[in-house]
Coordinates of C-alpha atoms in Angstrom, one line a residue:
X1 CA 6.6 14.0 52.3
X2 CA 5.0 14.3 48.7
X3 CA 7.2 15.8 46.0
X4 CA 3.8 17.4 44.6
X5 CA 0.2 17.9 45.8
X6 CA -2.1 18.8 42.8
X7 CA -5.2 20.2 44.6
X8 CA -8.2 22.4 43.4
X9 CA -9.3 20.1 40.5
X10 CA -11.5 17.6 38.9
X11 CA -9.2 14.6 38.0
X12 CA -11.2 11.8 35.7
X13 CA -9.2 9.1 37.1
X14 CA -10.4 6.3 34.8
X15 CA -10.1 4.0 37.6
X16 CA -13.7 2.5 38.3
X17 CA -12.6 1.8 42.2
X18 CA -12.1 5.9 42.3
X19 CA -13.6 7.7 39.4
X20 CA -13.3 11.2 40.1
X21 CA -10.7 12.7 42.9
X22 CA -10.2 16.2 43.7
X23 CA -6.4 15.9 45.2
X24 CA -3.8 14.2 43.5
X25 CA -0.2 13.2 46.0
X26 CA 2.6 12.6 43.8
X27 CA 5.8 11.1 44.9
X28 CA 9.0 10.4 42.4
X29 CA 7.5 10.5 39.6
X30 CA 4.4 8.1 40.9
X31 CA 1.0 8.7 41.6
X32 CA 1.0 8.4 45.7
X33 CA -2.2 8.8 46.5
X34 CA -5.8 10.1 46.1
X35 CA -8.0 12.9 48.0
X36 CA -7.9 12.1 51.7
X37 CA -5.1 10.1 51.6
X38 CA -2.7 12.9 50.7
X39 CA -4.6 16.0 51.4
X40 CA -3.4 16.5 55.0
X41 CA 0.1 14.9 54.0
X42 CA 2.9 17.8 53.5
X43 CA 4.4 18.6 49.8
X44 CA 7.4 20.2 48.8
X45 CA 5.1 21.9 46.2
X46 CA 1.0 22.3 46.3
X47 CA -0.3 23.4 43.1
X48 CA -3.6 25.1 42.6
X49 CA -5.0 24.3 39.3
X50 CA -8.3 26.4 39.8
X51 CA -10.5 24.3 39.0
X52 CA -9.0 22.5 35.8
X53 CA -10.1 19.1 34.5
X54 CA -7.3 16.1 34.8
X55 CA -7.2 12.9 33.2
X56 CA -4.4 10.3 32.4
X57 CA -1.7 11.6 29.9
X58 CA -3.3 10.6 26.6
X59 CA -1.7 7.4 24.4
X60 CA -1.2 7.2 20.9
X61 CA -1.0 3.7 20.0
X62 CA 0.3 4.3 16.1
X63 CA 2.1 7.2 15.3
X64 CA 5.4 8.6 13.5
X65 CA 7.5 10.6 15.3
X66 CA 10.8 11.0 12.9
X67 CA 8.5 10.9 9.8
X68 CA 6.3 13.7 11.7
X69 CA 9.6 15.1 12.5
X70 CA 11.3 15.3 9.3
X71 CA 7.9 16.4 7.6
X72 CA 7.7 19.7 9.9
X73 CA 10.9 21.1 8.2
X74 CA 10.5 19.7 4.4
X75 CA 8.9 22.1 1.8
X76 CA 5.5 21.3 1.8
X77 CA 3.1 21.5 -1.6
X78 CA -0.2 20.8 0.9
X79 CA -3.4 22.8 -0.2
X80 CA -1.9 23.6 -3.5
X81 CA -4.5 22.4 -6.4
X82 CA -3.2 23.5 -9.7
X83 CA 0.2 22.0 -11.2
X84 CA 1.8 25.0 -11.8
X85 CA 1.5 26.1 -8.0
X86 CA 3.8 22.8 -7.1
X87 CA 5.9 22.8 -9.7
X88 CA 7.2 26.2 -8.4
X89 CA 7.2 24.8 -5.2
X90 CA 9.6 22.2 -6.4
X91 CA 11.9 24.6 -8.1
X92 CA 11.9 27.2 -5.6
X93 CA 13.1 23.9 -3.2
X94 CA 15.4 22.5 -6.5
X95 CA 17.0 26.3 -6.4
X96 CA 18.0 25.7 -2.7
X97 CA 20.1 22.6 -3.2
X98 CA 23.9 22.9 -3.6
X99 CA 25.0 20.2 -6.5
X100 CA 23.1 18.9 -9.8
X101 CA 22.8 14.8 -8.5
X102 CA 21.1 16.4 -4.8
X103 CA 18.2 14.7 -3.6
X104 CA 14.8 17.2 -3.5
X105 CA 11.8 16.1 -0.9
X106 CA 9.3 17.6 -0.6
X107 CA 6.1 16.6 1.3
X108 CA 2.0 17.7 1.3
X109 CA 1.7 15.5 -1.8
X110 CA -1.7 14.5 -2.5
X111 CA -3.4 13.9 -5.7
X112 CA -7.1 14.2 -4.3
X113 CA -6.2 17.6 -4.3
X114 CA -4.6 18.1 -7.7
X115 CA -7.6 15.6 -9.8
X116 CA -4.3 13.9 -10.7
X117 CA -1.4 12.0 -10.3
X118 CA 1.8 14.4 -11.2
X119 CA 4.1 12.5 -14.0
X120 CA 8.0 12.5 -13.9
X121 CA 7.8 15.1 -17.3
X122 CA 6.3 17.2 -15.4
X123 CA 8.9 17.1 -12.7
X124 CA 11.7 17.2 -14.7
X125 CA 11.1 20.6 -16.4
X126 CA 12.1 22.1 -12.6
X127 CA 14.0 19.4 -11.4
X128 CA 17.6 21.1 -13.0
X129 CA 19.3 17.9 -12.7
X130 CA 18.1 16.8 -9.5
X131 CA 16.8 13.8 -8.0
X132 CA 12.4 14.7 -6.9
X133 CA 11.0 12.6 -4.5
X134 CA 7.4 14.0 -3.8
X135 CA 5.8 11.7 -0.6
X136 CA 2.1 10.7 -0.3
X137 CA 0.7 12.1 2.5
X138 CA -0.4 8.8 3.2
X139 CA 3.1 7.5 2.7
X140 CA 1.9 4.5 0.9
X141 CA 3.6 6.2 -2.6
X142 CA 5.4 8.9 -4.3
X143 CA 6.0 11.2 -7.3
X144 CA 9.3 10.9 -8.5
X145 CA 11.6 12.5 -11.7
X146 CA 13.3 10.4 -14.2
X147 CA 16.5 11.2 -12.9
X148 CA 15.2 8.9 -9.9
X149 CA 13.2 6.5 -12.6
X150 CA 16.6 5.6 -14.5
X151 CA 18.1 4.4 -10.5
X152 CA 15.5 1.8 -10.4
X153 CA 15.6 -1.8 -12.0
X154 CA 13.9 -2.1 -14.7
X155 CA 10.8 -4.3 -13.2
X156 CA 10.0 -1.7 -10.9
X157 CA 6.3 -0.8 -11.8
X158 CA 5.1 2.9 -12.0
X159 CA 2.4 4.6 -13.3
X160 CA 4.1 7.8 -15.3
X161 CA 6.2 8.6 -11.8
X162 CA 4.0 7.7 -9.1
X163 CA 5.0 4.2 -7.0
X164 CA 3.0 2.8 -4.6
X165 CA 4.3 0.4 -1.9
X166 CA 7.1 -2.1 -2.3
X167 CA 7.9 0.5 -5.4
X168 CA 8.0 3.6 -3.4
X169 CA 10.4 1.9 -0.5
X170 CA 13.0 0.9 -4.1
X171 CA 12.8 4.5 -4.6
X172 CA 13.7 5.9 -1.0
X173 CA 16.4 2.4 -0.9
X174 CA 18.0 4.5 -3.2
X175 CA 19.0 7.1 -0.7
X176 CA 21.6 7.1 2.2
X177 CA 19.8 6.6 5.5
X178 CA 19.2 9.9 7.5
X179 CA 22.0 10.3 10.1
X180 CA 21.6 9.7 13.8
X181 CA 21.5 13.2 14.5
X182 CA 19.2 14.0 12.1
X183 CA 16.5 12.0 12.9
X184 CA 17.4 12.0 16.9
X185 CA 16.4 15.9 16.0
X186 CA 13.2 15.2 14.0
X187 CA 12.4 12.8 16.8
X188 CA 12.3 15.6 19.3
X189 CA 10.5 17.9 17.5
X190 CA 7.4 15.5 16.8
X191 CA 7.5 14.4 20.7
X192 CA 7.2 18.3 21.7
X193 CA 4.5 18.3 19.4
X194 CA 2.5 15.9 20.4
X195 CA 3.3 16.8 24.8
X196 CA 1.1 19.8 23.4
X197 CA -1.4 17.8 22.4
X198 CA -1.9 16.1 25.9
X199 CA -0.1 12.6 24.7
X200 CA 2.4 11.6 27.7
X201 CA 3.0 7.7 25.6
X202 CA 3.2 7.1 22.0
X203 CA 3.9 3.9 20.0
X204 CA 6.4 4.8 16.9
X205 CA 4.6 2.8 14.1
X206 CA 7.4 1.0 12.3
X207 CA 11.0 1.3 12.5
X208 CA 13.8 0.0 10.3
X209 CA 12.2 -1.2 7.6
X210 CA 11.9 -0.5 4.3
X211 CA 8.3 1.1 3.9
X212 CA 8.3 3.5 6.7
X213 CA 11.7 3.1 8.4
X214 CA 14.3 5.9 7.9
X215 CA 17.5 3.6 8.8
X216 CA 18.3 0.3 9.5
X217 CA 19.7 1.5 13.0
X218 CA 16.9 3.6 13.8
X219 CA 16.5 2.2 16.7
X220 CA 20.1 3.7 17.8
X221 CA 18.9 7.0 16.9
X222 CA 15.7 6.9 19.6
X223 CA 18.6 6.0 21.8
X224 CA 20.5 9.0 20.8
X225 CA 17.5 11.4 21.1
X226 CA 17.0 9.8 24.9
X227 CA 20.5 10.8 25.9
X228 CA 20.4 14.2 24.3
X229 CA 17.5 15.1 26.5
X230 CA 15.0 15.3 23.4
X231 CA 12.8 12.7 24.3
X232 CA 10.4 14.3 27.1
X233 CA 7.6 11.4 26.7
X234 CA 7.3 7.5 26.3
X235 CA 7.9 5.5 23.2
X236 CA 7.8 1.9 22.5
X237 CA 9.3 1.2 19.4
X238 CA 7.4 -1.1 16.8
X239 CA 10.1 -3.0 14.8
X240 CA 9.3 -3.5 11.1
X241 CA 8.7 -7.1 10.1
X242 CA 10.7 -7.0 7.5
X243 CA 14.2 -6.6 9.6
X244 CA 13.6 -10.3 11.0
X245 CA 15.9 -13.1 9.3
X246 CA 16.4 -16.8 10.0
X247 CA 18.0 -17.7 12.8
X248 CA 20.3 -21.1 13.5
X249 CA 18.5 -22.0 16.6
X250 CA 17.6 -25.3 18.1
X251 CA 14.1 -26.7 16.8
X252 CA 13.0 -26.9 20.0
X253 CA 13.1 -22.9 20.8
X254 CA 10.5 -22.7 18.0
X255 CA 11.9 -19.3 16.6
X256 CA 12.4 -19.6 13.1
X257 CA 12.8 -15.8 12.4
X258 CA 14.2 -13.2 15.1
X259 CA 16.4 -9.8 15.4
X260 CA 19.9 -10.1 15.7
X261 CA 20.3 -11.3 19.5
X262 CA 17.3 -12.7 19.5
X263 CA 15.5 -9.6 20.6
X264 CA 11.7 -9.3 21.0
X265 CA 8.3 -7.2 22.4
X266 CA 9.4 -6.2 26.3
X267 CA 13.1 -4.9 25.9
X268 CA 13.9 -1.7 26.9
X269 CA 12.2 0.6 30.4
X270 CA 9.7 3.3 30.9
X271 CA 10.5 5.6 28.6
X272 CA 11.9 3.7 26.1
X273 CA 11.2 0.5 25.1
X274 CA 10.4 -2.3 22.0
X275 CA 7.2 -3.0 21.3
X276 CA 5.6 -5.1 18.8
X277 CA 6.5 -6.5 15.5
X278 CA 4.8 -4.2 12.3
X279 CA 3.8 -6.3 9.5
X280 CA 2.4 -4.5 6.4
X281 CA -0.7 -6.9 4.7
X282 CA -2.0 -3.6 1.9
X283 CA -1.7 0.1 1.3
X284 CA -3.9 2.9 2.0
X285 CA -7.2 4.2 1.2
X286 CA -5.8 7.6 0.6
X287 CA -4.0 6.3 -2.5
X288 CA -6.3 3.5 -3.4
X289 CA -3.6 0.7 -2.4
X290 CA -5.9 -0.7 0.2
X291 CA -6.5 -4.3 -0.4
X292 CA -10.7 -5.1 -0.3
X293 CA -13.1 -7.6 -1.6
X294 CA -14.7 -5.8 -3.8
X295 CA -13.5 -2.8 -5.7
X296 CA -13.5 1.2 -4.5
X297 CA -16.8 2.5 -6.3
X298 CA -15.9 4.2 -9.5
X299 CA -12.3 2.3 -10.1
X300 CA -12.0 -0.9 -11.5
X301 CA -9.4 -2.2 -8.9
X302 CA -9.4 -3.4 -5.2
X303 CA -6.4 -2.4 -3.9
X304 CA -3.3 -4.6 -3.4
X305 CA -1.5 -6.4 -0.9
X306 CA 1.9 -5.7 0.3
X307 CA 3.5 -9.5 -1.2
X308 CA 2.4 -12.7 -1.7
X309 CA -0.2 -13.9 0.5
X310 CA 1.3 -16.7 1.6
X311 CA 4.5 -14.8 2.3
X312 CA 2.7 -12.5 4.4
X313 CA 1.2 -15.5 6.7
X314 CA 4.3 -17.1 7.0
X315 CA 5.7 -13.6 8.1
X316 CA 2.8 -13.3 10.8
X317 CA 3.0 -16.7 11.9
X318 CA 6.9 -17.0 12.3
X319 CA 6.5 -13.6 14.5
X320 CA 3.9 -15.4 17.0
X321 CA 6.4 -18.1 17.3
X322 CA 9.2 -16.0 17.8
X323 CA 7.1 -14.4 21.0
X324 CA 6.1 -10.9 19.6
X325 CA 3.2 -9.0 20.1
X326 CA 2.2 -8.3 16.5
X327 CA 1.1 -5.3 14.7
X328 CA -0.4 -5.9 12.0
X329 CA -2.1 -3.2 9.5
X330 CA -4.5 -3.9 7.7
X331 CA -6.6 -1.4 6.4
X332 CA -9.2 -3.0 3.5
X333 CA -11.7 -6.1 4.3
X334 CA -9.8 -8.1 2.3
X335 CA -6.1 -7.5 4.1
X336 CA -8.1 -8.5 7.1
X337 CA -9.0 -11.5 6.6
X338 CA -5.6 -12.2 5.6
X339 CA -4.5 -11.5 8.7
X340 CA -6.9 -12.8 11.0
X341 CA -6.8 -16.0 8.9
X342 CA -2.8 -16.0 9.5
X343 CA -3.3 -14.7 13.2
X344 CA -5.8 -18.0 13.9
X345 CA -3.0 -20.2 12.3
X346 CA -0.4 -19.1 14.3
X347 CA -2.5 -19.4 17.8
X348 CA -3.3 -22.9 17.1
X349 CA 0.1 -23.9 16.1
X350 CA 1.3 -22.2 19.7
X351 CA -1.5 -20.8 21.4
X352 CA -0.4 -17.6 23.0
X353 CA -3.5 -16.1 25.0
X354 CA -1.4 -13.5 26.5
X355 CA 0.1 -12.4 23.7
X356 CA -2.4 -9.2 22.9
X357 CA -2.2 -9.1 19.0
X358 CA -2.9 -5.9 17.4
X359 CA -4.7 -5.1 13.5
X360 CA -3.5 -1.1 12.7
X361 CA -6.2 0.6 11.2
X362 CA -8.8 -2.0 11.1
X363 CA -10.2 0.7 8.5
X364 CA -12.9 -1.5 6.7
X365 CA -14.3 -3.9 8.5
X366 CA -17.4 -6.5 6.9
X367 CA -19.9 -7.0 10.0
X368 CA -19.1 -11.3 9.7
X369 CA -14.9 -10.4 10.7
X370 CA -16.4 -9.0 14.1
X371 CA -16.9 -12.3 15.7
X372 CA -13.2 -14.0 14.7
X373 CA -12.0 -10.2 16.0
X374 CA -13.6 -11.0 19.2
X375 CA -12.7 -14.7 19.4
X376 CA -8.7 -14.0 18.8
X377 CA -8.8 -11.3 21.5
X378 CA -7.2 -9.2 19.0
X379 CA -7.5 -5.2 19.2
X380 CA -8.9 -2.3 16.6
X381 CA -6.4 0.2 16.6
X382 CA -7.9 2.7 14.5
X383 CA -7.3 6.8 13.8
X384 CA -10.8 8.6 14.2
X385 CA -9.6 11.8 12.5
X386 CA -9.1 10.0 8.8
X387 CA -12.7 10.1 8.9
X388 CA -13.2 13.3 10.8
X389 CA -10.9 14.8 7.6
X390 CA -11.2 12.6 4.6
X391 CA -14.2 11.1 5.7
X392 CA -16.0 12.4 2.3
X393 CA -13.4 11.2 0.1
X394 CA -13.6 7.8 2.1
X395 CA -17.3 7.8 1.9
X396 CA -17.8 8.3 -1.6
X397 CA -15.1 5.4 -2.7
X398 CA -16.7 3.0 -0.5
X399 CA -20.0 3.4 -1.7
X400 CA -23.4 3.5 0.1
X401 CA -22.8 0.0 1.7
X402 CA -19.6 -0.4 2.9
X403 CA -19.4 3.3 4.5
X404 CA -20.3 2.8 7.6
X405 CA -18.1 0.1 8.2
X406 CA -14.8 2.3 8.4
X407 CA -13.2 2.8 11.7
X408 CA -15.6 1.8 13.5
X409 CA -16.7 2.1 17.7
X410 CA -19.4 1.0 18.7
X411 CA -19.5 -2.4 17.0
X412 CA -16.2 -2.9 17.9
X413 CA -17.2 -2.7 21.7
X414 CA -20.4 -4.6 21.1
X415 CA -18.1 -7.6 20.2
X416 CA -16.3 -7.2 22.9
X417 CA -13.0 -6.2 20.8
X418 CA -10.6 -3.7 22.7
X419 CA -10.7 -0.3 21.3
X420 CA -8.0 1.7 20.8
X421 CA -7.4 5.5 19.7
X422 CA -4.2 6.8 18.0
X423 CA -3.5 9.0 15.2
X424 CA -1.0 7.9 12.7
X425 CA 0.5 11.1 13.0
X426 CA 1.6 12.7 10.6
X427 CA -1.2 11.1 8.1
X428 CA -4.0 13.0 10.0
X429 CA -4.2 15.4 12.9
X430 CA -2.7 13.8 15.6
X431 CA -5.3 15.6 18.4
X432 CA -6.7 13.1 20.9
X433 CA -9.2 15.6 21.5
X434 CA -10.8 16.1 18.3
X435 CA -10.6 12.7 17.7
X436 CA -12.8 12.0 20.5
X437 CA -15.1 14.5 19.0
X438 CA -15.5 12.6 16.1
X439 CA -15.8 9.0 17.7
X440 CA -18.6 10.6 19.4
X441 CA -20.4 12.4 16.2
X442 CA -19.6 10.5 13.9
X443 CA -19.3 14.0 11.4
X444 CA -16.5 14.7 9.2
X445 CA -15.4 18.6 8.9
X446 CA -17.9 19.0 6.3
X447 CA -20.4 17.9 8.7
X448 CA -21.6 14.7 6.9
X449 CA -22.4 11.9 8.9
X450 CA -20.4 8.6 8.3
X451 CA -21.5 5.9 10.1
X452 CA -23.5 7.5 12.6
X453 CA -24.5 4.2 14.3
X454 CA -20.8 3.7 15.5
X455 CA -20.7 6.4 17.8
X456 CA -19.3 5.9 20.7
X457 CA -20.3 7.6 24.0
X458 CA -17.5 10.2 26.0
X459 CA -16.2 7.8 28.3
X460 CA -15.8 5.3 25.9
X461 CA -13.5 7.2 23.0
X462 CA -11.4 8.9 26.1
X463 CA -10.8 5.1 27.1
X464 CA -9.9 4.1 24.1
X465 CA -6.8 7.0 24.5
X466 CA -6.0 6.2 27.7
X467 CA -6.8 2.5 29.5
X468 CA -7.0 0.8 26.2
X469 CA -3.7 2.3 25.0
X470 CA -2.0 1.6 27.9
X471 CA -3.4 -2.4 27.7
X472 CA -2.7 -2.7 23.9
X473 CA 0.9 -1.6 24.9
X474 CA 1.5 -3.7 27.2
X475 CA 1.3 -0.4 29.7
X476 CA -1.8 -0.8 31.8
X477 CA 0.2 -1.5 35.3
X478 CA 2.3 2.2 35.0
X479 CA -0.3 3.9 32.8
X480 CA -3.6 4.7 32.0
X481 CA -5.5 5.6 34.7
X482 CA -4.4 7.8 37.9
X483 CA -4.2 5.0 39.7
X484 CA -1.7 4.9 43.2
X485 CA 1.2 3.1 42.2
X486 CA 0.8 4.3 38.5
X487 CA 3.2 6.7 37.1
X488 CA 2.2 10.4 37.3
X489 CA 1.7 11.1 33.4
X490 CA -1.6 13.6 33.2
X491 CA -3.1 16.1 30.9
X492 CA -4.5 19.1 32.6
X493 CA -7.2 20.6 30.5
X494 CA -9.4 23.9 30.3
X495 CA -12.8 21.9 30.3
X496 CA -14.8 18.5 30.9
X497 CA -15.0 16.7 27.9
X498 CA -18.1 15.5 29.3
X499 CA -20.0 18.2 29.9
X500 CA -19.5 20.8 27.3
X501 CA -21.1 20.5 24.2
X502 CA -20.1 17.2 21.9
X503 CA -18.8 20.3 18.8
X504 CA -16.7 22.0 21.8
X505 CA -14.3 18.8 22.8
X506 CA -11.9 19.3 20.1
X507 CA -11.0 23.2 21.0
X508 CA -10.9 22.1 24.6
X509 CA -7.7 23.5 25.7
X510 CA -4.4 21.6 26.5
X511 CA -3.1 23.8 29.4
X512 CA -0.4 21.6 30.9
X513 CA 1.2 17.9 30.2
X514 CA 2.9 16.6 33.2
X515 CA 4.9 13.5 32.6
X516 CA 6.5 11.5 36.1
X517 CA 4.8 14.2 38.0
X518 CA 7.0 17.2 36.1
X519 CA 5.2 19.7 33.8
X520 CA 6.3 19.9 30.5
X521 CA 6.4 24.1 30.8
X522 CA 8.6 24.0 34.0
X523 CA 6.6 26.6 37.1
X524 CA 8.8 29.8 37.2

């Protein structure tokens, strides 16, 4: 007997054996069957959904949950574009804290939106003896006080308040991690948010480290929010690169950095589980920290990278030898070639076909990197909505030239390079749906076209959030298609994306997420 028949509905399997079904059987938690296979077979529960459009629960390769958490309940100074309006934001934040000495976040920051970077005089005349830290929304920097400036050593490099990169993660060193609690809670907020959305899997883009991580056991707290019941959908855990250390093991193992115990891409089940290894190579394009070749049109800079570059290939090769999947952002031209230049190294040295190697963002991307892309078999995961939203801003820094190389599609599958949809939530809308709008148009809010020749078609952008996610996760045999034998993770939705109009997909309504065959709003 099935647990559950869905009936009554137009499932877009993303199987090519069985493309389209109109019955799905589902047994513990596992797809059991399609159309006549389970149609006459008896259910403990048949459910009609009149006519609704299915598809495999979407994945977001690259988000983060506890920063997305976190961000949802910290005073937020987004959309404000005079100084005065966030500095009473600050204070009104500064007047809630107990103690002179508290710490004061508060997020939305964004200097786009101000025609300036804030300065640390500025912050102090609200700040009342408090320490400010104001995060980039593209978390690649902040604005912080001089109550926070006089913490830091004195080789610490700031522009009037504002650090970027390795700076920022001094700044935020300077705090005491969030508790377990605490972030087991901003974990389970994000993850309902994003069950909304349609996404059943998500990869959390860095944890422990010193850039994006929020604790050095932060893995414990994923743990935590599992066994609290506040996890209702699938992570794999990306481990910052910077946690490994050398390890006395015997030359012949070939690891010369690891995790404690030796720990690596695989551990973990279903729902929870470690992924790859995130390695940081630049910044962002948001705050002009993205490392390119030539530099953003109307600056007199190109970005920088995260260290040395030699101490960033010797972090990316000792990773491949240690047996991790890597992760590797790399958002300007010039960060990639560093990487794929470090990822070729590290394949001849130990060639590792299997091993599905990863470049996060991939956000500018010259047309002669395509090829070594293609021939290291290594992914795009890029985030469609930057462009759909700061597509203009991204535009005019790049120039005429280099603009419709960002995030690209279709050159990406041209070559033959898997292509892969996420969000890096909370840096951008974290909709799979709107960004499958966008990877079809190619238009940015405003309407501008950026790139136009990279559009993708349908099929191919809801791949890249669902087969190609599960693949570049290591995923595809429990996820990704509705497959028998797959796990029963689905998004029931209120129309086709592929027959309503292209400027409709993105307000195409989420009506149910069903993860292991339950839906998230349990059936009175």
């Amino acid at each position: 007997m099935l647990c559950t028949r869905l009936t009554n509905a137009r499932f877009l399997t993303m199987d090519p054996d069985h493309p389209v079904a109109h019955d799905v059987g589902i047994w513990q938690g596992r797809i059991a069957g399609l159309d006549e296979a389970v149609t006459s077979l008896p259910a403990r529960e048949v459910i009609d959904l009149q006519g609704a459009t299915v598809l495999p629960g979407f994945i977001d390769a690259h988000v983060h949950l506890a920063w997305t958490g976190f961000k949802q309940n910290t005073p937020s100074i987004a959309g404000r574009t005079r100084i005065d309006d966030v500095l009473a934001v600050v204070a009104e934040a500064v007047a809630r804290t107990r103690a002179p000495g508290d710490w004061v976040s508060i997020a939305g920051y964004d200097q786009r939106a101000l025609g300036r970077h804030l300065t640390a005089a500025e912050l102090d005349k609200v700040s009342d003896g408090r320490k400010i830290f104001l995060l980039h929304d593209s978390g690649h920097g902040c604005v912080v006080n001089t109550a926070v400036l006089d913490l830091l050593p004195a080789d610490i490099p700031h522009e009037n308040g504002f650090l970027a990169e390795q700076a920022m993660g001094a700044a935020r060193a300077l705090r005491l991690p969030h508790s377990q609690q605490d972030l087991a809670e901003a974990i389970g907020r994000a993850a309902r948010t994003c069950l909304a959305e349609g996404i059943t899997a998500c990869a959390e883009a860095g944890i422990g480290g010193k850039l994006f991580g929020h604790s050095p056991v932060e893995l414990g707290a994923y743990q935590l929010a599992q066994d609290k019941g506040l996890l209702p959908l699938r992570v794999q855990l990306m481990v910052s690169g910077d946690r490994l250390s050398p390890v006395s093991a015997h030359e012949t193992d070939g690891i010369p950095r690891a995790l404690d115990l030796g720990l690596r891409t695989g551990f973990g089940d279903d729902r929870l589980s470690v992924g790859a290894l995130k390695i940081y190579t630049d910044g962002g394009m948001m705050a002009r920290t993205a490392a390119l070749t030539s530099p953003y049109e109307g600056l007199d800079h190109t970005g920088q990278l995260q260290d040395d570059p030699e101490a960033l290939t010797d972090l990316i090769v000792d990773g491949h030898l240690a047996g991790w999947q890597l992760a590797v952002h790399a958002i300007g031209d010039r960060a990639a070639d560093l990487a794929l230049d470090a990822l070729d190294r590290a394949q001849r040295l130990r060639p590792r076909p299997e091993a599905r190697h990863r470049i996060e963002h991939a956000g500018l991307i010259r047309p002669d990197q395509l090829p070594r892309f293609a021939r290291l078999g290594v992914s795009a995961v890029i985030q469609p909505n930057f462009l759909r939203y700061f597509g203009d801003d991204y535009a005019s820094i790049m120039g005429e030239e280099r603009a419709p190389w960002m995030y690209r599609g279709r050159a990406f599958l041209d070559h033959g390079i898997p292509l892969v949809g996420s969000s890096d939530r909370p840096v951008a809308d974290g909709s799979p749906l709107r960004a499958v709008q966008f990877m079809v148009e190619r238009a940015s809010t405003s309407g501008q076209l950026i790139g136009p020749d990279e559009a993708i078609t349908v099929d191919e952008a809801l791949h890249a959030y669902t087969v190609a996610g599960a693949h570049a996760c290591h995923w595809e045999n429990s996820l990704g298609s509705l497959t028998p034998g797959k796990r029963a993770d689905l998004v029931v939705l209120g129309d086709d994306p592929r027959r309503v109009d292209t400027s409709r997909i993105g307000d195409i309504e989420v009506v149910e997420t069903y993860v292991d065959g339950r839906p998230s709003r349990p059936r009175a």
